[in-house]
Amino acid sequence: MTSFVGRQREVAEVRRLLRTARLVTLTGTGGVGKTRLALRVGELSREAFPDGVWLVDLAPVRDPSMVAATTLGALRLPDHGTRSALELLTHHLARHRALIVLDNCEHLTDASASLATALLSACPGLRVLTTSRRTLRVVGENVHVLAPLSADGEAVELLQDRAIAVRPGFSITDANRAQAVRLCTELDGLPLAIELAAARLRSFTLEVTMERLTDRFALLTGSSRTAPPRHHSLRGTVEWSYELCTAAERLLWNRLAVFRGGFGLDAAEEVCAGDGIAPAGVLDLLDRLVAQSVVSTCDRDGLTRYQLPEILREYGYARLSESDRRRLLRRHRDFFLTLAERLALRWYGPGQQEALGRLRAEHANLRMALEFSNGSPDNDNEYDGDSDATVDLGADAQAGLALAAALRFHWCANGLLGEGRQQLDRALAAAPEPTLSRARALSAAAYLALVQADPATAQCRLNEVERLGHQLESPSVRAHAQGLRGTAALLADRPEQALAHFEEALAIHRGARETVEPLFWLFQIAIAQSRLADPRAADTGRRAVALAQAHGERHCRSYALLALGYELWARGDAEQALPHIQAALEILRDFNDFIGTSRALDLLAWIAASRGAHHRAALLLGAVSALARSVDLAPGAESAEHHARCAEAVAAALGRAAYLKALADGSRHDSPAQAIHLALQRDTAPADGAVPPGIVKPLTRREEEVSELVAQGMTNRQIAAGLSLSPRTVDRHVENILTKLGLCRRAQIAAWWTQGRVPAV
């Protein structure tokens, strides 16, 4: 992202408002810079909100009912569908000091207002900052109207900053300052218009740029005398920028408008190439559009993403004919179907974390592809009726079903069970034909129903899966039907029945010479055997771990390690169990897995209690409870007796008051990342942040530098810039410092650093 220029007074004012007001809305005309200001305020406010600053981009959202779910996803909270997204949000944020930035609310003002009101009513430590072209009109809303930049001040500064990026050596001097001020005046001080105009200074002088824009504005004013002047300046700049693009650049601009929430290079090459654009030329065209400030770039989950500002996306989309829209949307859907199927096919192998990151980044596009396949219109008419009678709506429905099924790991591992089940149900209803895609979708729907504690629906789905397996003569389908029946029996605490189904599934896989598919059943077999006190349980767990390791698979491997750890603990060998549980948690660092993390911490709590580490056990039990509540899972649900016995022993050892305090302290670790950090640190720091000297590991020189800058109040991004490091590297240094010092929060690092430099008296 480009540098932030000016707006110091506005930044200070909005930060001041957030200290006293709980709901602040940044409003102003399109292109005035509301999003950039909100991002800047959020970046500078991280220390004031220790539980997080979260950006929720609502631009890709068209369904008002998805606003809360989109917010849930932005906070990386799982949607298991048993409670509403709003309930999950209020439960999670009730004790947090956090800032949520709801960006681009203008087309969803009622839904945004309802969400903000509900969250602020239930969460006293929460602040909400919204950006919108319209106010939300709710009680308690503090509105900050963002004015354009002053033409003879910050607007000129922005013009120079952006011009230098495309024309090194450019500067505003006494000789050309008047022209620069005049240009910024004509552009009404709108940052987006200034950025588009600045990109043209690569080829034009200030004087020529001014003349051509003046001609454009005069034409617009003459054709529409009732439109506001700023509408003319922005529209005129957009149109002028569009006309100065080459034919291929304009074509790509239009076609890129079908993406929602950004896109990757591979998607642009596949969807937008052809009919005037060579696939090999897409990257060059993209680079040229980036240079012209039409397309922006950013990194997300380690991926380079491209995006059109919403105003430019809307402009490009309006230039497409209806037939072009349908054709591009179908190519868009086909690309994401191919992507999802490729990732699903490779799931039981290396690259799971990257696959989940890509699917999270593409969620808005995936949602749009499913809507297109199901013929669901959105509220900006992007799916207008198709006049082409040859369109095969049945083929679209089948493609939608295949996509919903291929996203089964996205729905599960990315914590989107509620939405996944809705999408699968909708796709299954639209495509009732007996196909392999239907069998896969039914299996996925059955599994989601089981996780959501709806065994009746799951069994109904599995009955049809079994029939289709025989009808299609597919061993894989039949094996999944048997395996999922085993999962259902295991969840119902019928381990003998579960074991029979799992063994039947393995036999079918072996007969079909399928080698990696048994992995999902093997660790569950180890669990069933362990509950039955079957002496084979440990060997089964080791087989599951070895099979996962052989294929480079990690997620099932973590569960196999947990199953093996549980079995070793149950045999009374806590020393052998501990490294397996810790290894599982090391893997789960890379997954936002509430259930797996909760199970691991429960085991660690039992081991800690058995060793007399009752305070640590209570902290872990508190984290278990916090994680479990987020997914509607009773703490220790699969081993309730052990969990209850541990809690009673710890409470008796600590005393009721100390136990409840430790439990509350542990419950603050209510995300998998925080809980894993707590679980893997060697000891636990006291609540006041003082660090017992016996547990502190020495910091490296770089970690000491980072600690000092944290103590100075710098954010991770500022530290990264100061030390010429990537933000991701600084994040890792801070995490290592917290672990070595046995701390939980960045503020404690500052206290530790300061305390260590105060001379003893």
PDB file of C-alpha atoms in Angstrom, residues 423-626:
ATOM      1  CA  GLN A 423     -24.479 -23.434   0.834  1.00  0.00           C
ATOM      2  CA  LEU A 424     -24.473 -27.234   0.621  1.00  0.00           C
ATOM      3  CA  ASP A 425     -28.193 -27.459   1.361  1.00  0.00           C
ATOM      4  CA  ARG A 426     -28.951 -24.851  -1.297  1.00  0.00           C
ATOM      5  CA  ALA A 427     -26.743 -26.551  -3.883  1.00  0.00           C
ATOM      6  CA  LEU A 428     -28.173 -30.005  -3.126  1.00  0.00           C
ATOM      7  CA  ALA A 429     -31.700 -28.699  -3.593  1.00  0.00           C
ATOM      8  CA  ALA A 430     -30.781 -27.108  -6.942  1.00  0.00           C
ATOM      9  CA  ALA A 431     -29.085 -30.232  -8.387  1.00  0.00           C
ATOM     10  CA  PRO A 432     -30.926 -33.454  -7.381  1.00  0.00           C
ATOM     11  CA  GLU A 433     -29.378 -35.669 -10.087  1.00  0.00           C
ATOM     12  CA  PRO A 434     -27.460 -38.780  -8.846  1.00  0.00           C
ATOM     13  CA  THR A 435     -23.893 -37.646  -9.543  1.00  0.00           C
ATOM     14  CA  LEU A 436     -20.524 -38.050  -7.891  1.00  0.00           C
ATOM     15  CA  SER A 437     -20.644 -34.357  -6.977  1.00  0.00           C
ATOM     16  CA  ARG A 438     -23.915 -34.946  -5.166  1.00  0.00           C
ATOM     17  CA  ALA A 439     -22.410 -37.851  -3.224  1.00  0.00           C
ATOM     18  CA  ARG A 440     -19.460 -35.688  -2.152  1.00  0.00           C
ATOM     19  CA  ALA A 441     -21.722 -32.803  -1.194  1.00  0.00           C
ATOM     20  CA  LEU A 442     -23.962 -35.129   0.820  1.00  0.00           C
ATOM     21  CA  SER A 443     -20.935 -36.504   2.670  1.00  0.00           C
ATOM     22  CA  ALA A 444     -19.749 -32.993   3.478  1.00  0.00           C
ATOM     23  CA  ALA A 445     -23.244 -31.966   4.595  1.00  0.00           C
ATOM     24  CA  ALA A 446     -23.479 -35.070   6.799  1.00  0.00           C
ATOM     25  CA  TYR A 447     -20.167 -34.292   8.491  1.00  0.00           C
ATOM     26  CA  LEU A 448     -21.170 -30.675   9.134  1.00  0.00           C
ATOM     27  CA  ALA A 449     -24.463 -31.868  10.618  1.00  0.00           C
ATOM     28  CA  LEU A 450     -22.562 -34.231  12.942  1.00  0.00           C
ATOM     29  CA  VAL A 451     -20.271 -31.453  14.155  1.00  0.00           C
ATOM     30  CA  GLN A 452     -23.347 -29.293  14.722  1.00  0.00           C
ATOM     31  CA  ALA A 453     -24.919 -32.041  16.871  1.00  0.00           C
ATOM     32  CA  ASP A 454     -27.649 -32.851  14.344  1.00  0.00           C
ATOM     33  CA  PRO A 455     -27.278 -36.655  14.009  1.00  0.00           C
ATOM     34  CA  ALA A 456     -30.759 -37.186  12.535  1.00  0.00           C
ATOM     35  CA  THR A 457     -30.014 -35.021   9.492  1.00  0.00           C
ATOM     36  CA  ALA A 458     -26.581 -36.596   9.197  1.00  0.00           C
ATOM     37  CA  GLN A 459     -28.003 -40.129   9.098  1.00  0.00           C
ATOM     38  CA  CYS A 460     -30.538 -39.092   6.453  1.00  0.00           C
ATOM     39  CA  ARG A 461     -27.748 -37.668   4.314  1.00  0.00           C
ATOM     40  CA  LEU A 462     -25.597 -40.770   4.836  1.00  0.00           C
ATOM     41  CA  ASN A 463     -28.427 -43.070   3.754  1.00  0.00           C
ATOM     42  CA  GLU A 464     -28.453 -41.299   0.391  1.00  0.00           C
ATOM     43  CA  VAL A 465     -24.647 -41.352   0.202  1.00  0.00           C
ATOM     44  CA  GLU A 466     -24.705 -45.114   0.684  1.00  0.00           C
ATOM     45  CA  ARG A 467     -27.332 -45.578  -2.041  1.00  0.00           C
ATOM     46  CA  LEU A 468     -25.351 -43.402  -4.434  1.00  0.00           C
ATOM     47  CA  GLY A 469     -22.148 -45.302  -3.643  1.00  0.00           C
ATOM     48  CA  HIS A 470     -23.726 -48.516  -4.884  1.00  0.00           C
ATOM     49  CA  GLN A 471     -25.561 -46.847  -7.781  1.00  0.00           C
ATOM     50  CA  LEU A 472     -22.388 -45.093  -9.006  1.00  0.00           C
ATOM     51  CA  GLU A 473     -20.236 -48.127  -8.179  1.00  0.00           C
ATOM     52  CA  SER A 474     -17.845 -45.838  -6.302  1.00  0.00           C
ATOM     53  CA  PRO A 475     -15.749 -47.477  -3.557  1.00  0.00           C
ATOM     54  CA  SER A 476     -14.633 -44.055  -2.327  1.00  0.00           C
ATOM     55  CA  VAL A 477     -18.227 -42.925  -1.779  1.00  0.00           C
ATOM     56  CA  ARG A 478     -19.111 -46.149   0.061  1.00  0.00           C
ATOM     57  CA  ALA A 479     -15.996 -45.866   2.235  1.00  0.00           C
ATOM     58  CA  HIS A 480     -16.912 -42.321   3.230  1.00  0.00           C
ATOM     59  CA  ALA A 481     -20.442 -43.398   4.107  1.00  0.00           C
ATOM     60  CA  GLN A 482     -19.090 -46.104   6.424  1.00  0.00           C
ATOM     61  CA  GLY A 483     -16.435 -43.844   7.902  1.00  0.00           C
ATOM     62  CA  LEU A 484     -18.907 -41.070   8.665  1.00  0.00           C
ATOM     63  CA  ARG A 485     -21.251 -43.563  10.274  1.00  0.00           C
ATOM     64  CA  GLY A 486     -18.275 -44.412  12.468  1.00  0.00           C
ATOM     65  CA  THR A 487     -17.804 -40.721  13.309  1.00  0.00           C
ATOM     66  CA  ALA A 488     -21.499 -40.486  14.214  1.00  0.00           C
ATOM     67  CA  ALA A 489     -21.203 -43.503  16.511  1.00  0.00           C
ATOM     68  CA  LEU A 490     -18.040 -42.135  18.121  1.00  0.00           C
ATOM     69  CA  LEU A 491     -19.708 -38.787  18.839  1.00  0.00           C
ATOM     70  CA  ALA A 492     -22.640 -40.709  20.357  1.00  0.00           C
ATOM     71  CA  ASP A 493     -20.182 -42.576  22.634  1.00  0.00           C
ATOM     72  CA  ARG A 494     -20.707 -45.932  20.949  1.00  0.00           C
ATOM     73  CA  PRO A 495     -17.039 -46.869  20.365  1.00  0.00           C
ATOM     74  CA  GLU A 496     -17.669 -50.541  19.494  1.00  0.00           C
ATOM     75  CA  GLN A 497     -20.109 -49.610  16.734  1.00  0.00           C
ATOM     76  CA  ALA A 498     -17.765 -46.837  15.579  1.00  0.00           C
ATOM     77  CA  LEU A 499     -14.861 -49.267  15.345  1.00  0.00           C
ATOM     78  CA  ALA A 500     -16.829 -51.647  13.132  1.00  0.00           C
ATOM     79  CA  HIS A 501     -17.751 -48.844  10.698  1.00  0.00           C
ATOM     80  CA  PHE A 502     -14.186 -47.496  10.590  1.00  0.00           C
ATOM     81  CA  GLU A 503     -12.737 -50.943   9.887  1.00  0.00           C
ATOM     82  CA  GLU A 504     -15.269 -51.447   7.076  1.00  0.00           C
ATOM     83  CA  ALA A 505     -14.231 -48.084   5.594  1.00  0.00           C
ATOM     84  CA  LEU A 506     -10.555 -49.105   5.728  1.00  0.00           C
ATOM     85  CA  ALA A 507     -11.311 -52.417   4.046  1.00  0.00           C
ATOM     86  CA  ILE A 508     -13.068 -50.623   1.171  1.00  0.00           C
ATOM     87  CA  HIS A 509     -10.154 -48.193   0.770  1.00  0.00           C
ATOM     88  CA  ARG A 510      -7.676 -51.069   0.708  1.00  0.00           C
ATOM     89  CA  GLY A 511      -9.722 -52.884  -1.913  1.00  0.00           C
ATOM     90  CA  ALA A 512      -9.668 -49.751  -4.077  1.00  0.00           C
ATOM     91  CA  ARG A 513      -5.921 -49.285  -3.413  1.00  0.00           C
ATOM     92  CA  GLU A 514      -6.526 -45.861  -1.885  1.00  0.00           C
ATOM     93  CA  THR A 515      -3.586 -45.145   0.423  1.00  0.00           C
ATOM     94  CA  VAL A 516      -4.005 -41.685   1.966  1.00  0.00           C
ATOM     95  CA  GLU A 517      -7.811 -41.608   2.346  1.00  0.00           C
ATOM     96  CA  PRO A 518      -7.746 -43.863   5.461  1.00  0.00           C
ATOM     97  CA  LEU A 519      -5.917 -41.125   7.381  1.00  0.00           C
ATOM     98  CA  PHE A 520      -9.116 -39.399   8.496  1.00  0.00           C
ATOM     99  CA  TRP A 521     -10.432 -42.666   9.944  1.00  0.00           C
ATOM    100  CA  LEU A 522      -7.205 -43.935  11.508  1.00  0.00           C
ATOM    101  CA  PHE A 523      -6.904 -41.353  14.265  1.00  0.00           C
ATOM    102  CA  GLN A 524     -10.600 -41.831  15.054  1.00  0.00           C
ATOM    103  CA  ILE A 525      -9.984 -45.587  15.307  1.00  0.00           C
ATOM    104  CA  ALA A 526      -7.266 -44.847  17.853  1.00  0.00           C
ATOM    105  CA  ILE A 527      -9.784 -42.795  19.868  1.00  0.00           C
ATOM    106  CA  ALA A 528     -12.392 -45.575  19.719  1.00  0.00           C
ATOM    107  CA  GLN A 529      -9.849 -48.205  20.714  1.00  0.00           C
ATOM    108  CA  SER A 530      -8.614 -46.056  23.575  1.00  0.00           C
ATOM    109  CA  ARG A 531     -12.137 -45.728  24.949  1.00  0.00           C
ATOM    110  CA  LEU A 532     -12.488 -49.487  24.762  1.00  0.00           C
ATOM    111  CA  ALA A 533      -9.124 -49.984  26.518  1.00  0.00           C
ATOM    112  CA  ASP A 534      -8.028 -51.846  23.408  1.00  0.00           C
ATOM    113  CA  PRO A 535      -4.252 -52.536  23.612  1.00  0.00           C
ATOM    114  CA  ARG A 536      -3.950 -51.726  19.894  1.00  0.00           C
ATOM    115  CA  ALA A 537      -4.798 -48.029  20.432  1.00  0.00           C
ATOM    116  CA  ALA A 538      -1.218 -46.760  20.763  1.00  0.00           C
ATOM    117  CA  ASP A 539      -0.038 -48.680  17.698  1.00  0.00           C
ATOM    118  CA  THR A 540      -2.994 -47.334  15.709  1.00  0.00           C
ATOM    119  CA  GLY A 541      -2.130 -43.800  16.793  1.00  0.00           C
ATOM    120  CA  ARG A 542       1.496 -44.304  15.715  1.00  0.00           C
ATOM    121  CA  ARG A 543       0.335 -45.663  12.343  1.00  0.00           C
ATOM    122  CA  ALA A 544      -1.833 -42.580  11.835  1.00  0.00           C
ATOM    123  CA  VAL A 545       1.043 -40.256  12.718  1.00  0.00           C
ATOM    124  CA  ALA A 546       3.416 -42.145  10.393  1.00  0.00           C
ATOM    125  CA  LEU A 547       0.921 -42.144   7.496  1.00  0.00           C
ATOM    126  CA  ALA A 548       0.351 -38.397   7.852  1.00  0.00           C
ATOM    127  CA  GLN A 549       4.076 -37.733   8.049  1.00  0.00           C
ATOM    128  CA  ALA A 550       4.752 -39.867   4.988  1.00  0.00           C
ATOM    129  CA  HIS A 551       2.345 -37.754   2.923  1.00  0.00           C
ATOM    130  CA  GLY A 552       3.390 -34.409   4.407  1.00  0.00           C
ATOM    131  CA  GLU A 553      -0.066 -33.985   5.931  1.00  0.00           C
ATOM    132  CA  ARG A 554      -0.294 -31.903   9.124  1.00  0.00           C
ATOM    133  CA  HIS A 555      -3.865 -31.290  10.306  1.00  0.00           C
ATOM    134  CA  CYS A 556      -4.891 -34.932  10.742  1.00  0.00           C
ATOM    135  CA  ARG A 557      -1.407 -35.564  12.081  1.00  0.00           C
ATOM    136  CA  SER A 558      -2.086 -33.145  14.946  1.00  0.00           C
ATOM    137  CA  TYR A 559      -5.261 -35.071  15.803  1.00  0.00           C
ATOM    138  CA  ALA A 560      -3.419 -38.386  15.588  1.00  0.00           C
ATOM    139  CA  LEU A 561      -0.775 -37.029  17.967  1.00  0.00           C
ATOM    140  CA  LEU A 562      -3.528 -35.982  20.364  1.00  0.00           C
ATOM    141  CA  ALA A 563      -5.140 -39.418  20.152  1.00  0.00           C
ATOM    142  CA  LEU A 564      -1.784 -41.029  20.865  1.00  0.00           C
ATOM    143  CA  GLY A 565      -1.106 -38.602  23.703  1.00  0.00           C
ATOM    144  CA  TYR A 566      -4.477 -39.384  25.258  1.00  0.00           C
ATOM    145  CA  GLU A 567      -3.847 -43.127  25.054  1.00  0.00           C
ATOM    146  CA  LEU A 568      -0.409 -42.814  26.660  1.00  0.00           C
ATOM    147  CA  TRP A 569      -1.854 -40.626  29.421  1.00  0.00           C
ATOM    148  CA  ALA A 570      -4.662 -43.115  29.993  1.00  0.00           C
ATOM    149  CA  ARG A 571      -2.002 -45.813  30.434  1.00  0.00           C
ATOM    150  CA  GLY A 572      -0.413 -43.699  33.158  1.00  0.00           C
ATOM    151  CA  ASP A 573       2.558 -42.562  31.084  1.00  0.00           C
ATOM    152  CA  ALA A 574       2.254 -38.775  31.245  1.00  0.00           C
ATOM    153  CA  GLU A 575       5.944 -38.282  30.456  1.00  0.00           C
ATOM    154  CA  GLN A 576       5.524 -40.016  27.088  1.00  0.00           C
ATOM    155  CA  ALA A 577       2.184 -38.332  26.445  1.00  0.00           C
ATOM    156  CA  LEU A 578       3.453 -34.778  26.943  1.00  0.00           C
ATOM    157  CA  PRO A 579       5.765 -34.456  23.887  1.00  0.00           C
ATOM    158  CA  HIS A 580       3.022 -35.808  21.603  1.00  0.00           C
ATOM    159  CA  ILE A 581       0.540 -33.216  22.859  1.00  0.00           C
ATOM    160  CA  GLN A 582       3.117 -30.445  22.527  1.00  0.00           C
ATOM    161  CA  ALA A 583       3.954 -31.586  18.983  1.00  0.00           C
ATOM    162  CA  ALA A 584       0.257 -31.440  18.136  1.00  0.00           C
ATOM    163  CA  LEU A 585       0.067 -27.873  19.434  1.00  0.00           C
ATOM    164  CA  GLU A 586       3.124 -26.857  17.429  1.00  0.00           C
ATOM    165  CA  ILE A 587       1.245 -27.984  14.302  1.00  0.00           C
ATOM    166  CA  LEU A 588      -1.979 -26.312  15.416  1.00  0.00           C
ATOM    167  CA  ARG A 589      -0.130 -22.969  15.625  1.00  0.00           C
ATOM    168  CA  ASP A 590      -0.717 -22.774  11.870  1.00  0.00           C
ATOM    169  CA  PHE A 591      -4.444 -23.566  12.080  1.00  0.00           C
ATOM    170  CA  ASN A 592      -7.226 -21.581  13.700  1.00  0.00           C
ATOM    171  CA  ASP A 593      -8.601 -24.792  15.245  1.00  0.00           C
ATOM    172  CA  PHE A 594     -10.672 -24.176  18.363  1.00  0.00           C
ATOM    173  CA  ILE A 595     -11.711 -27.801  18.903  1.00  0.00           C
ATOM    174  CA  GLY A 596      -8.293 -29.416  18.489  1.00  0.00           C
ATOM    175  CA  THR A 597      -6.625 -26.751  20.624  1.00  0.00           C
ATOM    176  CA  SER A 598      -9.261 -27.146  23.334  1.00  0.00           C
ATOM    177  CA  ARG A 599      -8.699 -30.916  23.461  1.00  0.00           C
ATOM    178  CA  ALA A 600      -4.943 -30.497  23.716  1.00  0.00           C
ATOM    179  CA  LEU A 601      -5.165 -27.979  26.557  1.00  0.00           C
ATOM    180  CA  ASP A 602      -7.583 -30.204  28.426  1.00  0.00           C
ATOM    181  CA  LEU A 603      -5.029 -33.017  28.326  1.00  0.00           C
ATOM    182  CA  LEU A 604      -2.252 -30.684  29.454  1.00  0.00           C
ATOM    183  CA  ALA A 605      -4.402 -29.507  32.366  1.00  0.00           C
ATOM    184  CA  TRP A 606      -4.876 -33.094  33.555  1.00  0.00           C
ATOM    185  CA  ILE A 607      -1.133 -33.710  33.362  1.00  0.00           C
ATOM    186  CA  ALA A 608      -0.336 -30.449  35.158  1.00  0.00           C
ATOM    187  CA  ALA A 609      -2.782 -31.279  37.942  1.00  0.00           C
ATOM    188  CA  SER A 610      -1.299 -34.757  38.356  1.00  0.00           C
ATOM    189  CA  ARG A 611       2.135 -33.143  38.834  1.00  0.00           C
ATOM    190  CA  GLY A 612       0.880 -30.701  41.443  1.00  0.00           C
ATOM    191  CA  ALA A 613       1.034 -27.660  39.111  1.00  0.00           C
ATOM    192  CA  HIS A 614      -2.468 -26.618  40.132  1.00  0.00           C
ATOM    193  CA  HIS A 615      -2.234 -22.946  39.195  1.00  0.00           C
ATOM    194  CA  ARG A 616      -1.088 -23.829  35.700  1.00  0.00           C
ATOM    195  CA  ALA A 617      -3.829 -26.459  35.432  1.00  0.00           C
ATOM    196  CA  ALA A 618      -6.444 -23.853  36.378  1.00  0.00           C
ATOM    197  CA  LEU A 619      -5.140 -21.434  33.759  1.00  0.00           C
ATOM    198  CA  LEU A 620      -5.345 -24.146  31.117  1.00  0.00           C
ATOM    199  CA  LEU A 621      -8.861 -25.117  32.203  1.00  0.00           C
ATOM    200  CA  GLY A 622      -9.883 -21.452  31.881  1.00  0.00           C
ATOM    201  CA  ALA A 623      -8.549 -21.341  28.316  1.00  0.00           C
ATOM    202  CA  VAL A 624     -10.334 -24.624  27.540  1.00  0.00           C
ATOM    203  CA  SER A 625     -13.621 -23.147  28.733  1.00  0.00           C
ATOM    204  CA  ALA A 626     -13.146 -19.978  26.654  1.00  0.00           C
TER     205      ALA A 626
END
